[in-house]
Amino acid sequence: MSKVTVVGAGNVGATCADVLAYREIAEEIVLVDIKEGVAEGKALDIWQKAPINQYDSRTVGSTNDYSKTANSDVVVITSGLPRKPGMTRDDLIETNAGIVKSVTENVVKHSPNAIIIVVSNPLDVMTYQAHLTSKLPRTKVMGMAGILDTARYRAFIASELNVSPKEIQAILMGGHGDTMVPLPRYTTVAGIPVTELIDAEKLDAIIERTKFGGGELVKLMGTSAWYAPGSAAAQMVEAILKNQRRVFPVCIKLDGEYGIDDCYLGVPVILGKNGIEKVIELDLNEEEKALLETSRGHVKEVMAVLDKLGK
């Protein structure tokens, strides 16, 4: 029986669990949270709409009892605090690294063979933390950011061209945030290069909007997004459980790919039953390589903060 655990029953985690259930991606979904009753309540709510939306996936909630997560095939970690007024980046890293470390220890204790997907922020460094703590192969600990960033990019292009978002294919690389590396050369609309359909100025504007896509939503709502991030994490789970071998941009520790060692960056991979089956190395031009190097430098700076904390 396929089993998925989602740690963190906030907006992102609950959305991920809901998508996993109504699309019947897993037979059992366990939602875990530190707040008393929250995971149980949301899991029960999702289960109670099964007769309405016609699905069989069972959802179970747990307040910090990881024994219920035992033998999970995939674990999605969404736990962590948002950055608060007066909190420095280093403060946020220290707080969330402690949370992700504790969660990962509990996850590995009960599901030593699970594949771990990290959604917690700062994404790249939290993937680093989970990898360090779990001691699992790099192919089994990954971060979800590239699918979300690419989805925003594709949605903006679809709006600009007034076409179905299903027709847009694209890849983004690098860190999650304003140093991400969009690749217009690898962006197509039903196989047509996007550069033939959108002029350079408009495409640059779309790229800039994508880089700050999360911030745009925070300004509008006063909080970060959850529908798209939760759905993106669920899509990764589906690719793994169903061995779809889909090509997605995923955060992974690079070991020589793109000439980069020991850095957690988003790159295109093949995602299947074993986790990351293969890292795909694109033939980047000089401009793209320079952008990726800038992103690498930024992520390494954040990783250095975690190293100093000795987590």
mmCIF file with all atom_site columns, C-alpha atoms in Angstrom, residues 79-85 87 92 95-96 99 121 223-224:
data_model
loop_
_atom_site.group_PDB
_atom_site.id
_atom_site.type_symbol
_atom_site.label_atom_id
_atom_site.label_alt_id
_atom_site.label_comp_id
_atom_site.label_asym_id
_atom_site.label_entity_id
_atom_site.label_seq_id
_atom_site.pdbx_PDB_ins_code
_atom_site.Cartn_x
_atom_site.Cartn_y
_atom_site.Cartn_z
_atom_site.occupancy
_atom_site.B_iso_or_equiv
_atom_site.pdbx_formal_charge
_atom_site.auth_seq_id
_atom_site.auth_comp_id
_atom_site.auth_asym_id
_atom_site.auth_atom_id
_atom_site.pdbx_PDB_model_num
ATOM 1  C CA . SER A 1 79  ? 7.433  22.633 8.530  1.00 0.00 ? 79  SER A CA 1
ATOM 2  C CA . GLY A 1 80  ? 8.943  25.957 9.492  1.00 0.00 ? 80  GLY A CA 1
ATOM 3  C CA . LEU A 1 81  ? 8.162  29.503 10.496 1.00 0.00 ? 81  LEU A CA 1
ATOM 4  C CA . PRO A 1 82  ? 7.721  32.445 8.126  1.00 0.00 ? 82  PRO A CA 1
ATOM 5  C CA . ARG A 1 83  ? 10.131 35.333 8.497  1.00 0.00 ? 83  ARG A CA 1
ATOM 6  C CA . LYS A 1 84  ? 8.765  37.815 11.041 1.00 0.00 ? 84  LYS A CA 1
ATOM 7  C CA . PRO A 1 85  ? 9.411  41.565 11.417 1.00 0.00 ? 85  PRO A CA 1
ATOM 8  C CA . MET A 1 87  ? 14.017 38.634 12.165 1.00 0.00 ? 87  MET A CA 1
ATOM 9  C CA . LEU A 1 92  ? 15.232 32.391 10.136 1.00 0.00 ? 92  LEU A CA 1
ATOM 10 C CA . THR A 1 95  ? 14.990 28.533 13.620 1.00 0.00 ? 95  THR A CA 1
ATOM 11 C CA . ASN A 1 96  ? 13.882 26.540 10.603 1.00 0.00 ? 96  ASN A CA 1
ATOM 12 C CA . ILE A 1 99  ? 12.739 22.363 12.993 1.00 0.00 ? 99  ILE A CA 1
ATOM 13 C CA . ASN A 1 121 ? 12.214 27.833 3.485  1.00 0.00 ? 121 ASN A CA 1
ATOM 14 C CA . THR A 1 223 ? 1.047  35.693 3.552  1.00 0.00 ? 223 THR A CA 1
ATOM 15 C CA . SER A 1 224 ? 2.850  33.320 1.223  1.00 0.00 ? 224 SER A CA 1
#
